[in-house]
Short mmCIF file of C-alpha atoms in Angstrom, two decimals:
data_model
loop_
_atom_site.label_atom_id
_atom_site.label_comp_id
_atom_site.label_asym_id
_atom_site.label_seq_id
_atom_site.Cartn_x
_atom_site.Cartn_y
_atom_site.Cartn_z
CA MET X 1 21.44 8.23 -31.83
CA LYS X 2 19.01 4.80 -30.75
CA ARG X 3 18.24 5.50 -27.61
CA LYS X 4 19.41 2.34 -25.05
CA ALA X 5 17.71 0.54 -22.74
CA PRO X 6 18.42 1.45 -18.74
CA LYS X 7 21.91 -0.50 -17.23
CA ALA X 8 21.65 -2.53 -14.52
CA ARG X 9 23.02 0.14 -11.09
CA VAL X 10 27.02 0.22 -10.37
CA THR X 11 28.68 0.29 -7.58
CA SER X 12 32.00 -0.53 -6.15
CA ARG X 13 30.72 -3.51 -5.28
CA GLY X 14 29.74 -4.75 -8.09
CA ARG X 15 26.12 -4.23 -10.80
CA ALA X 16 23.31 -4.35 -7.61
CA GLN X 17 20.43 -6.23 -8.99
CA SER X 18 16.92 -5.48 -7.28
CA SER X 19 17.64 -3.90 -3.03
CA ALA X 20 14.76 -5.60 -2.26
CA PRO X 21 13.89 -9.30 -4.21
CA HIS X 22 11.51 -10.40 -1.22
CA ARG X 23 8.94 -8.29 -2.45
CA GLN X 24 8.95 -10.67 -5.93
CA THR X 25 8.08 -13.70 -4.04
CA GLY X 26 4.54 -14.70 -4.13
CA TYR X 27 4.37 -14.62 -0.38
CA VAL X 28 4.60 -11.07 -0.11
CA ARG X 29 2.55 -10.19 -2.71
CA ALA X 30 -0.16 -11.88 -0.91
CA LEU X 31 0.25 -9.88 1.96
CA MET X 32 0.46 -6.90 0.47
CA ASP X 33 -2.63 -7.39 -1.31
CA PRO X 34 -5.44 -9.97 -0.04
CA LYS X 35 -7.78 -9.06 -2.52
CA ASP X 36 -5.48 -10.21 -5.58
CA GLY X 37 -2.74 -11.68 -4.95
CA PRO X 38 -1.25 -14.96 -5.54
CA LEU X 39 -3.01 -18.05 -3.55
CA VAL X 40 0.25 -18.69 -1.79
CA GLY X 41 1.01 -20.90 1.64
CA VAL X 42 3.20 -18.93 4.33
CA PRO X 43 6.75 -20.39 4.04
CA GLN X 44 7.89 -22.50 6.65
CA PHE X 45 11.07 -24.27 6.70
CA VAL X 46 9.54 -27.96 6.77
CA PRO X 47 7.31 -27.35 3.69
CA ILE X 48 3.83 -28.67 3.06
CA ASP X 49 0.99 -29.08 1.12
CA THR X 50 -1.71 -26.86 1.77
CA HIS X 51 -5.07 -26.18 0.68
CA ARG X 52 -5.39 -21.95 -0.44
CA VAL X 53 -8.46 -19.98 -0.60
CA ARG X 54 -9.83 -16.65 -0.58
CA ALA X 55 -12.60 -15.20 0.87
CA ARG X 56 -14.62 -11.65 2.34
CA ALA X 57 -17.15 -10.45 4.82
CA ILE X 58 -18.98 -8.01 2.73
CA GLY X 59 -21.83 -5.57 3.81
CA THR X 60 -23.26 -2.71 4.62
CA ILE X 61 -24.09 -0.08 7.57
CA GLN X 62 -25.95 2.80 8.41
CA THR X 63 -24.94 5.35 11.35
CA GLY X 64 -27.57 6.04 13.29
CA ASP X 65 -28.58 8.85 15.65
CA SER X 66 -25.39 9.89 16.73
CA GLY X 67 -23.53 9.68 13.14
CA SER X 68 -21.19 6.94 14.75
CA ALA X 69 -19.06 3.67 13.78
CA ARG X 70 -16.98 1.55 15.36
CA ILE X 71 -15.99 -1.42 13.31
CA PHE X 72 -13.69 -4.45 14.25
CA PHE X 73 -11.06 -7.25 12.67
CA ASN X 74 -10.39 -10.59 13.24
CA PRO X 75 -8.65 -12.57 10.81
CA CYS X 76 -8.71 -15.24 12.06
CA ARG X 77 -12.09 -15.78 11.80
CA MET X 78 -11.97 -15.62 8.22
CA THR X 79 -11.30 -18.55 8.56
CA SER X 80 -15.06 -20.39 8.67
CA ASN X 81 -19.05 -19.12 7.96
CA ASN X 82 -20.38 -18.83 11.32
CA GLU X 83 -22.75 -16.64 11.30
CA THR X 84 -23.92 -15.43 14.63
CA GLU X 85 -20.85 -16.10 16.46
CA GLY X 86 -17.11 -15.69 15.43
CA VAL X 87 -18.29 -13.77 13.04
CA PRO X 88 -14.29 -11.80 11.82
CA VAL X 89 -16.23 -8.28 11.71
CA GLN X 90 -17.72 -7.05 14.14
CA TYR X 91 -19.05 -3.45 14.50
CA TRP X 92 -21.89 -0.74 17.27
CA THR X 93 -23.52 2.26 14.87
CA ASN X 94 -24.62 4.09 18.31
CA ALA X 95 -21.08 4.02 20.63
CA GLY X 96 -19.88 7.81 20.55
CA THR X 97 -16.41 8.31 21.66
CA GLY X 98 -16.20 5.84 24.32
CA ALA X 99 -15.39 2.00 24.69
CA VAL X 100 -17.33 -1.46 22.91
CA THR X 101 -17.35 -4.83 24.71
CA ASP X 102 -19.16 -8.09 22.10
CA ALA X 103 -21.31 -7.99 25.14
CA SER X 104 -23.71 -4.89 23.77
CA GLY X 105 -25.39 -5.72 21.49
CA ALA X 106 -22.41 -5.59 17.90
CA LEU X 107 -24.09 -6.04 14.35
CA ARG X 108 -21.89 -8.28 12.41
CA PHE X 109 -20.54 -10.16 9.16
CA SER X 110 -19.41 -13.32 7.57
CA SER X 111 -16.95 -14.89 5.64
CA ASN X 112 -17.64 -16.63 2.87
CA VAL X 113 -15.61 -20.08 2.99
CA THR X 114 -17.30 -23.10 2.20
CA TYR X 115 -16.01 -24.35 6.13
CA SER X 116 -17.86 -24.49 9.91
CA GLN X 117 -16.84 -25.21 13.10
CA SER X 118 -18.45 -28.39 13.06
CA ASP X 119 -14.95 -29.09 10.11
CA PHE X 120 -12.42 -28.16 12.59
CA GLN X 121 -10.03 -30.30 14.69
CA ASP X 122 -11.53 -28.48 18.27
CA THR X 123 -15.81 -27.96 17.64
CA ASP X 124 -16.87 -26.99 20.73
CA ASN X 125 -13.83 -24.49 21.32
CA THR X 126 -12.40 -25.68 24.18
CA GLY X 127 -9.27 -25.82 22.59
CA THR X 128 -8.64 -29.56 22.00
CA ILE X 129 -8.70 -32.28 19.75
CA ASP X 130 -11.73 -33.63 19.29
CA ASN X 131 -11.82 -34.34 16.32
CA GLY X 132 -8.86 -35.84 14.89
CA ASP X 133 -10.05 -35.94 11.30
CA GLY X 134 -11.02 -32.92 11.58
CA ILE X 135 -8.79 -29.35 9.48
CA LYS X 136 -6.83 -26.67 10.33
CA ALA X 137 -5.94 -23.00 9.12
CA ARG X 138 -3.88 -20.33 8.75
CA VAL X 139 -4.17 -16.39 8.01
CA VAL X 140 -2.09 -15.74 5.65
CA GLY X 141 -2.44 -12.08 3.97
CA ALA X 142 -5.64 -10.07 4.77
CA MET X 143 -7.15 -6.37 4.88
CA ILE X 144 -10.03 -4.39 5.65
CA ARG X 145 -11.13 -1.57 4.09
CA VAL X 146 -14.32 1.26 5.36
CA CYS X 147 -15.74 3.43 3.15
CA ASN X 148 -18.15 6.13 3.03
CA VAL X 149 -20.46 5.69 0.06
CA SER X 150 -23.30 8.20 0.88
CA ALA X 151 -24.90 10.09 -1.75
CA VAL X 152 -25.05 13.17 0.14
CA GLN X 153 -21.78 15.37 -0.30
CA THR X 154 -22.38 16.72 3.47
CA ARG X 155 -22.08 13.91 5.15
CA GLY X 156 -18.40 14.07 5.63
CA GLY X 157 -16.49 12.79 8.86
CA VAL X 158 -13.40 11.14 10.63
CA PHE X 159 -11.95 8.01 10.10
CA THR X 160 -9.42 6.97 12.69
CA ALA X 161 -8.14 3.73 12.20
CA LEU X 162 -5.85 1.67 14.17
CA HIS X 163 -3.97 -1.77 13.89
CA GLU X 164 -2.84 -2.40 17.61
CA PRO X 165 1.05 -3.47 17.12
CA HIS X 166 1.46 -6.42 19.51
CA HIS X 167 -1.84 -7.82 18.33
CA LYS X 168 -3.61 -7.02 21.77
CA THR X 169 -7.31 -6.10 22.10
CA LEU X 170 -8.37 -3.03 21.28
CA GLU X 171 -11.92 -2.71 22.77
CA THR X 172 -11.55 -1.35 25.69
CA PHE X 173 -10.04 1.59 23.96
CA THR X 174 -12.27 4.68 23.89
CA LEU X 175 -12.06 7.41 21.11
CA ASP X 176 -9.33 9.44 22.30
CA GLU X 177 -7.37 6.79 23.51
CA LEU X 178 -7.16 5.40 19.51
CA SER X 179 -6.67 8.78 18.07
CA LYS X 180 -3.63 9.90 20.69
CA ASN X 181 -1.83 6.78 19.35
CA SER X 182 1.37 6.63 17.73
CA LYS X 183 0.61 4.32 14.96
CA SER X 184 -2.69 5.87 14.90
CA ILE X 185 -4.24 6.59 11.19
CA ILE X 186 -6.45 9.56 10.79
CA ARG X 187 -8.38 10.91 6.93
CA PRO X 188 -10.69 12.60 6.58
CA ALA X 189 -13.96 10.06 5.30
CA GLY X 190 -16.08 12.20 2.52
CA ASP X 191 -18.22 10.71 0.30
CA GLY X 192 -15.38 8.26 -1.18
CA GLY X 193 -13.90 8.66 0.76
CA TYR X 194 -12.23 5.31 3.15
CA VAL X 195 -8.53 3.71 5.12
CA SER X 196 -7.57 0.29 5.24
CA LEU X 197 -5.48 -1.97 7.09
CA LEU X 198 -3.11 -4.55 6.18
CA TYR X 199 -3.24 -7.30 7.95
CA ARG X 200 0.81 -8.99 9.05
CA PRO X 201 2.30 -11.56 11.39
CA VAL X 202 3.58 -9.90 14.63
CA LYS X 203 3.62 -13.01 16.92
CA PRO X 204 5.74 -16.33 15.52
CA GLU X 205 2.53 -18.70 16.00
CA GLU X 206 0.90 -16.93 13.86
CA VAL X 207 3.38 -18.15 11.18
CA GLU X 208 4.32 -21.67 12.68
CA GLU X 209 1.51 -22.51 14.34
CA TRP X 210 -1.56 -23.28 12.76
CA GLN X 211 -5.58 -22.45 14.50
CA ILE X 212 -7.26 -25.70 15.44
CA GLY X 213 -10.14 -24.23 15.33
CA PRO X 214 -12.11 -21.07 14.06
CA PHE X 215 -12.14 -18.64 16.35
CA VAL X 216 -8.38 -18.17 18.30
CA VAL X 217 -4.95 -18.63 17.33
CA PRO X 218 -2.53 -20.32 19.21
CA GLY X 219 -1.64 -18.50 22.27
CA GLN X 220 -5.49 -17.21 22.65
CA ILE X 221 -7.78 -19.44 25.65
CA ALA X 222 -10.94 -19.82 24.03
CA SER X 223 -13.96 -18.76 26.86
CA GLY X 224 -17.07 -19.40 25.04
CA TYR X 225 -18.09 -16.87 22.44
CA HIS X 226 -19.14 -13.65 24.98
CA SER X 227 -18.21 -14.36 28.08
CA ASN X 228 -15.40 -11.53 29.66
CA ALA X 229 -15.15 -10.22 26.64
CA GLN X 230 -12.92 -7.77 24.99
CA ASP X 231 -11.61 -7.00 28.82
CA GLY X 232 -8.71 -7.29 28.58
CA THR X 233 -8.29 -10.25 30.45
CA VAL X 234 -6.71 -13.42 29.36
CA ASN X 235 -10.09 -14.33 28.84
CA ASP X 236 -10.69 -12.37 25.63
CA ALA X 237 -12.60 -14.29 24.02
CA TYR X 238 -12.48 -11.23 20.85
CA PRO X 239 -9.44 -10.04 20.38
CA GLY X 240 -10.34 -7.47 17.82
CA TYR X 241 -7.21 -5.49 17.11
CA MET X 242 -8.13 -3.44 14.14
CA ALA X 243 -10.40 -0.98 15.03
CA ILE X 244 -11.89 2.24 12.77
CA ASP X 245 -13.65 4.29 14.01
CA PHE X 246 -15.49 7.26 12.14
CA GLN X 247 -17.86 10.37 14.02
CA GLY X 248 -19.49 12.75 11.34
CA ALA X 249 -23.34 12.73 10.57
CA ALA X 250 -26.63 10.84 11.20
CA GLY X 251 -27.29 8.60 8.65
CA THR X 252 -24.27 7.62 6.74
CA THR X 253 -23.75 4.79 4.81
CA LEU X 254 -20.98 3.08 4.81
CA HIS X 255 -19.26 0.05 2.98
CA VAL X 256 -17.15 -2.52 4.69
CA GLU X 257 -15.34 -4.84 3.10
CA ALA X 258 -12.64 -7.49 4.19
CA TYR X 259 -10.69 -9.82 2.01
CA ALA X 260 -8.05 -12.48 3.80
CA ILE X 261 -5.99 -15.59 1.85
CA LEU X 262 -5.98 -18.82 3.12
CA GLU X 263 -4.70 -22.19 3.50
CA TYR X 264 -6.14 -24.82 6.04
CA ALA X 265 -4.39 -28.57 5.92
CA GLY X 266 -5.87 -31.74 7.22
CA GLU X 267 -7.26 -34.91 6.17
CA THR X 268 -10.15 -34.39 4.46
CA MET X 269 -8.13 -31.30 2.36
CA SER X 270 -5.26 -33.98 1.10
CA THR X 271 -6.68 -34.73 -2.39
CA LEU X 272 -7.31 -30.25 -2.62
CA SER X 273 -3.93 -29.39 -1.48
CA ARG X 274 -0.14 -28.45 -3.41
CA PRO X 275 2.80 -26.55 -2.87
CA ILE X 276 3.05 -23.62 -0.87
CA HIS X 277 4.38 -21.91 -2.77
CA ILE X 278 2.53 -22.36 -5.78
CA GLY X 279 0.06 -19.68 -7.03
CA GLY X 280 2.07 -16.57 -8.38
CA GLY X 281 5.35 -15.35 -7.49
CA ARG X 282 8.64 -16.24 -6.19
CA ALA X 283 9.03 -19.04 -3.62
CA ALA X 284 9.46 -17.34 -0.22
CA SER X 285 11.34 -18.15 2.68
CA PRO X 286 10.59 -18.11 6.28
CA GLY X 287 13.27 -14.89 5.94
CA ASP X 288 10.94 -12.43 3.64
CA GLY X 289 8.07 -12.88 6.16
CA ALA X 290 9.87 -10.54 7.72
CA LYS X 291 10.09 -7.32 5.74
CA GLY X 292 6.68 -8.73 4.46
CA ALA X 293 6.02 -7.45 7.62
CA ALA X 294 7.44 -4.60 7.66
CA ASP X 295 6.72 -3.48 4.12
CA ALA X 296 2.81 -4.48 5.17
CA ALA X 297 3.00 -1.99 7.97
CA ASN X 298 5.04 1.12 5.60
CA LYS X 299 2.53 0.53 2.98
CA GLU X 300 -0.89 1.55 6.14
CA GLN X 301 1.12 3.96 7.63
CA LEU X 302 1.79 5.56 4.93
CA GLN X 303 -2.03 6.66 4.56
CA GLY X 304 -1.41 8.82 7.65
CA THR X 305 -1.75 12.22 8.00
CA SER X 306 -0.08 14.72 9.73
CA ASP X 307 -1.56 18.33 10.12
CA CYS X 308 -2.11 19.81 5.82
CA GLU X 309 -4.75 19.53 3.15
CA VAL X 310 -4.13 18.62 -0.51
CA LYS X 311 -7.47 20.10 -1.95
CA THR X 312 -8.70 19.87 -5.35
CA ALA X 313 -11.91 22.09 -7.07
CA GLY X 314 -12.47 22.61 -2.98
CA ARG X 315 -12.64 19.18 -2.01
CA THR X 316 -10.32 17.45 0.53
CA LEU X 317 -8.76 15.04 -1.44
CA ALA X 318 -6.67 14.13 1.39
CA GLN X 319 -3.80 15.43 4.22
CA CYS X 320 0.04 14.72 3.01
CA ASP X 321 3.54 15.57 5.23
CA ALA X 322 4.59 18.35 2.73
CA ALA X 323 2.93 21.94 2.44
CA ASN X 324 0.30 22.71 -0.02
CA GLY X 325 2.21 23.53 -3.57
CA GLU X 326 2.86 21.06 -6.82
CA ALA X 327 1.27 18.42 -4.78
CA GLN X 328 -2.16 20.72 -4.91
CA GLN X 329 -1.45 21.93 -8.61
CA HIS X 330 -1.27 18.54 -9.94
CA ALA X 331 -3.96 16.59 -8.18
CA ASP X 332 -6.06 19.88 -9.68
CA LYS X 333 -5.03 19.04 -12.72
CA ILE X 334 -5.73 14.38 -12.24
CA ALA X 335 -9.32 14.87 -10.19
CA ASN X 336 -11.40 16.05 -13.34
CA ILE X 337 -13.36 13.35 -12.42
CA ALA X 338 -16.91 12.84 -10.05
CA GLU X 339 -17.24 14.01 -6.81
CA LYS X 340 -17.80 11.17 -4.51
CA ASP X 341 -14.75 8.98 -6.13
CA PRO X 342 -11.79 11.71 -5.41
CA PRO X 343 -8.48 10.06 -4.98
CA HIS X 344 -5.98 10.75 -2.71
CA VAL X 345 -2.38 11.78 -2.35
CA ILE X 346 -0.44 9.10 -0.58
CA ARG X 347 3.00 9.97 -0.58
CA GLU X 348 5.11 13.27 -0.89
CA THR X 349 8.44 14.08 -1.95
CA ARG X 350 11.19 16.24 -2.86
CA TYR X 351 10.99 13.81 -6.04
CA SER X 352 7.65 12.68 -6.40
CA ILE X 353 3.44 12.83 -5.67
CA VAL X 354 2.04 9.30 -5.86
CA ILE X 355 -2.01 9.81 -6.01
CA GLU X 356 -4.03 6.56 -5.49
CA ASN X 357 -7.11 6.58 -7.47
CA PRO X 358 -10.67 5.12 -6.29
CA ASP X 359 -10.37 1.88 -8.48
CA GLY X 360 -6.40 1.05 -6.70
CA THR X 361 -3.97 2.48 -9.47
CA HIS X 362 -1.79 5.13 -9.16
CA ASP X 363 -0.03 8.03 -10.41
CA VAL X 364 3.07 9.03 -9.92
CA TYR X 365 4.57 13.19 -10.84
CA PHE X 366 7.52 13.92 -11.41
CA LYS X 367 8.69 17.47 -9.39
CA GLY X 368 11.00 19.11 -11.96
CA THR X 369 14.13 20.99 -10.40
CA ALA X 370 12.99 23.54 -7.27
CA ALA X 371 12.33 27.23 -8.61
CA PRO X 372 16.02 29.32 -7.94
CA GLY X 373 16.05 30.89 -4.15
CA THR X 374 13.45 28.11 -2.57
CA LYS X 375 14.80 25.82 0.36
CA GLY X 376 16.72 22.95 -1.17
CA SER X 377 17.12 24.34 -4.60
CA LEU X 378 20.78 24.79 -4.49
CA ARG X 379 20.99 21.30 -3.55
CA GLU X 380 18.82 20.37 -6.51
CA TRP X 381 20.90 22.53 -8.73
CA GLU X 382 23.91 20.41 -7.93
CA GLU X 383 22.60 17.10 -8.34
CA ASP X 384 21.03 18.24 -11.97
CA ARG X 385 24.70 19.85 -12.51
CA VAL X 386 26.94 15.95 -11.29
CA ALA X 387 24.33 14.46 -12.86
CA GLY X 388 24.79 16.55 -15.98
CA VAL X 389 28.06 15.83 -16.66
CA GLY X 390 27.02 11.79 -16.83
CA PHE X 391 27.42 11.38 -13.21
CA ARG X 392 25.02 8.92 -10.63
CA VAL X 393 22.90 10.57 -7.69
CA LYS X 394 22.51 8.13 -4.66
CA ALA X 395 18.98 10.36 -4.23
CA TRP X 396 17.41 10.27 -7.16
CA ASP X 397 18.19 6.61 -6.92
CA THR X 398 17.15 5.47 -3.91
CA GLU X 399 14.01 7.53 -4.91
CA LEU X 400 13.70 6.18 -8.42
CA GLN X 401 13.95 2.31 -6.65
CA TYR X 402 11.27 2.60 -4.34
CA LEU X 403 9.19 3.85 -7.09
CA GLU X 404 9.96 0.77 -9.29
CA ASP X 405 9.86 -1.64 -5.74
CA THR X 406 6.63 -0.86 -4.42
CA TYR X 407 4.66 -0.01 -8.32
CA GLY X 408 6.40 -1.24 -10.71
CA TYR X 409 7.66 0.43 -14.48
CA GLU X 410 4.30 2.56 -16.39
CA SER X 411 1.61 -0.38 -16.80
CA ASP X 412 -2.32 -0.44 -16.53
CA THR X 413 -2.28 -0.08 -12.77
CA VAL X 414 0.11 2.97 -12.70
CA HIS X 415 0.74 5.92 -14.63
CA TYR X 416 3.63 8.34 -15.10
CA SER X 417 4.64 11.79 -15.32
CA GLY X 418 6.55 14.55 -15.16
CA PHE X 419 7.64 17.93 -16.57
CA SER X 420 11.86 19.08 -16.76
CA ARG X 421 13.49 17.45 -15.31
CA GLY X 422 10.66 15.18 -13.44
CA GLY X 423 10.09 14.42 -17.04
CA GLY X 424 13.59 12.91 -17.67
CA PHE X 425 13.00 10.69 -14.35
CA ALA X 426 8.86 9.97 -15.61
CA GLN X 427 10.68 8.92 -18.98
CA TYR X 428 12.73 6.51 -16.91
CA MET X 429 9.95 4.38 -15.74
CA GLY X 430 8.78 4.52 -18.93
CA GLY X 431 6.25 7.34 -18.72
CA THR X 432 5.59 10.92 -20.52
CA GLY X 433 7.39 13.15 -19.76
CA TYR X 434 6.65 17.39 -20.60
CA GLY X 435 9.89 19.79 -21.79
CA SER X 436 12.00 17.14 -20.15
CA GLY X 437 15.02 17.39 -18.98
CA HIS X 438 17.22 14.29 -19.94
CA PHE X 439 20.20 12.76 -18.26
CA HIS X 440 22.63 9.83 -19.10
CA GLN X 441 23.08 7.30 -16.51
CA TYR X 442 18.62 7.94 -16.80
CA PRO X 443 17.76 7.52 -20.65
CA PRO X 444 13.88 7.03 -20.99
CA ARG X 445 12.12 3.56 -21.09
CA GLU X 446 11.50 1.96 -24.99
CA GLY X 447 7.45 2.74 -24.79
CA SER X 448 8.11 5.98 -22.64
CA ARG X 449 6.90 9.60 -24.75
CA ASN X 450 8.11 13.12 -24.45
CA ALA X 451 5.67 15.75 -24.97
CA GLN X 452 5.80 19.54 -25.23
CA SER X 453 4.93 21.01 -22.20
CA ASP X 454 2.20 23.55 -24.04
CA GLU X 455 0.46 19.38 -24.57
CA ASP X 456 -0.70 19.58 -21.47
CA TRP X 457 1.14 21.85 -18.87
CA HIS X 458 0.73 25.63 -20.50
CA ASP X 459 -2.36 26.21 -17.29
CA SER X 460 0.60 25.01 -14.61
CA HIS X 461 4.29 27.00 -15.83
CA SER X 462 3.96 30.10 -17.79
CA ALA X 463 4.19 30.09 -20.92
CA LEU X 464 7.91 30.94 -21.30
CA ASN X 465 9.20 28.41 -18.79
CA ALA X 466 7.44 26.00 -21.38
CA TRP X 467 8.46 27.61 -24.37
CA LEU X 468 11.90 27.37 -23.22
CA HIS X 469 11.70 23.63 -22.03
CA ASP X 470 10.46 22.66 -25.53
CA HIS X 471 13.08 24.30 -27.46
CA LEU X 472 15.51 24.85 -25.55
CA ILE X 473 16.40 22.12 -22.35
CA GLU X 474 14.85 19.07 -23.85
CA PRO X 475 16.47 19.22 -26.94
CA GLY X 476 19.98 20.66 -25.71
CA SER X 477 20.11 18.28 -23.79
CA GLN X 478 18.94 15.26 -25.71
CA ALA X 479 21.99 17.20 -27.82
CA VAL X 480 24.01 16.84 -24.39
CA ASP X 481 22.95 12.41 -23.73
CA ASP X 482 23.66 11.49 -27.72
CA ALA X 483 27.56 12.61 -27.11
CA MET X 484 28.31 11.44 -24.41
CA ASN X 485 26.67 8.02 -26.14
CA THR X 486 28.97 8.91 -28.80
CA MET X 487 31.68 8.90 -26.12
CA GLU X 488 30.56 5.57 -24.09
CA GLU X 489 31.03 3.77 -27.01
CA LEU X 490 34.78 5.06 -26.63
CA LEU X 491 35.75 5.82 -24.42
CA PRO X 492 35.71 2.80 -21.44
CA GLU X 493 32.79 1.67 -19.25
CA GLN X 494 33.70 2.89 -15.81
CA LEU X 495 34.16 6.48 -16.37
CA PHE X 496 30.78 6.74 -16.45
CA ALA X 497 29.95 4.55 -13.77
CA TRP X 498 30.67 7.68 -11.39
CA ASN X 499 28.14 7.92 -8.25
CA TYR X 500 27.58 11.14 -7.37
#
């Protein structure tokens, strides 16, 4: 019988639409992906036309004899191309574990935009307008990523990254203080390892006001380029609130890349300007900004680590929040790649594992039902039972909706696979299931595929288990589902809209 497409979720309040429509707006997409996101502006109550550009600051650095590096990023300084003062990325290669200051010989990368300090309304960094026809700027989205690109595999290390949640300076922090902060991200930094920090607005002036100069956002006091810099006083000239520390071997090469989507306004911008929502995605409202900022914070924190490591062929890939088990097994299967480009397990739940590849794509693997007698198996078998007779399972809906909102269905950028019950989930998302268990409320999407377990998964599951799924569970659950389709055509639809 012909399969039906997935239906909208039916609840006691009617048919549900997407639970996170703000993620479809151009602004949130730009906030989450400054490198490739749409060129839109910050949503505001009184729309105006602005000019948007995508900026970058990229370079490589090499650690000194101490094997350390400390890198700071200030997104508001991506708005100008100054090369010696007021640059967005500053770094130190022999700072050790202590605090660093802007006056202690920082090196720097500049932005590639075409505008300099003299183009702004404040041309002398005094905080007052002296060029009424000049430009003003605002950051829409920004990110910084640091990657260990050394060719020597023994040059490992550890990244400690912190995005200060109130956008206060981090230059007074030692490594000890960075690592103890509850928002810090700690990741292994073997060859190919990387860590990213993602900008989101946290102060009203960052979305409600404009920079009249390229060095500070409104509310910060400009005091020259270096005087009293980074000492925590109100006259802080460089409030670098994103910091990435590297501790590893001497002579380690680090690749640093910063991206930003910027918008400009002013007399000289009028011929280039267009409505702030034009550029891609649905027009955003000011209320979408807070939701997008929360998403960006969550995405950043998903890089965080706990006390377990997932390894592939002896290589540390990442650290995750669950015990080594199916994550270890699946990482071993998909990581048949060069030693210097390991993927990273960035999320693991009871139902799925999300792996981020070096090229930015993702692999999502859905787990099968827990083996009898193991932790959580009673709950999972009960979920299978109620789903098998036509109910929806709220925990499943939450998991699948999150993946849909975050990564979308099967595409060139995300691939879904799974075994047993997980195979049914994978097909529901448009991917490939192995020995799939089918459930009436979670039918396969068009284009999905069911494969034999022994095609690829026999080395992950026993031969008997694979045979049972291929020849009994998959066809049996398919037959039950076909029978329910027939019943659904004969009986009222409400009988098949219950939730568990």
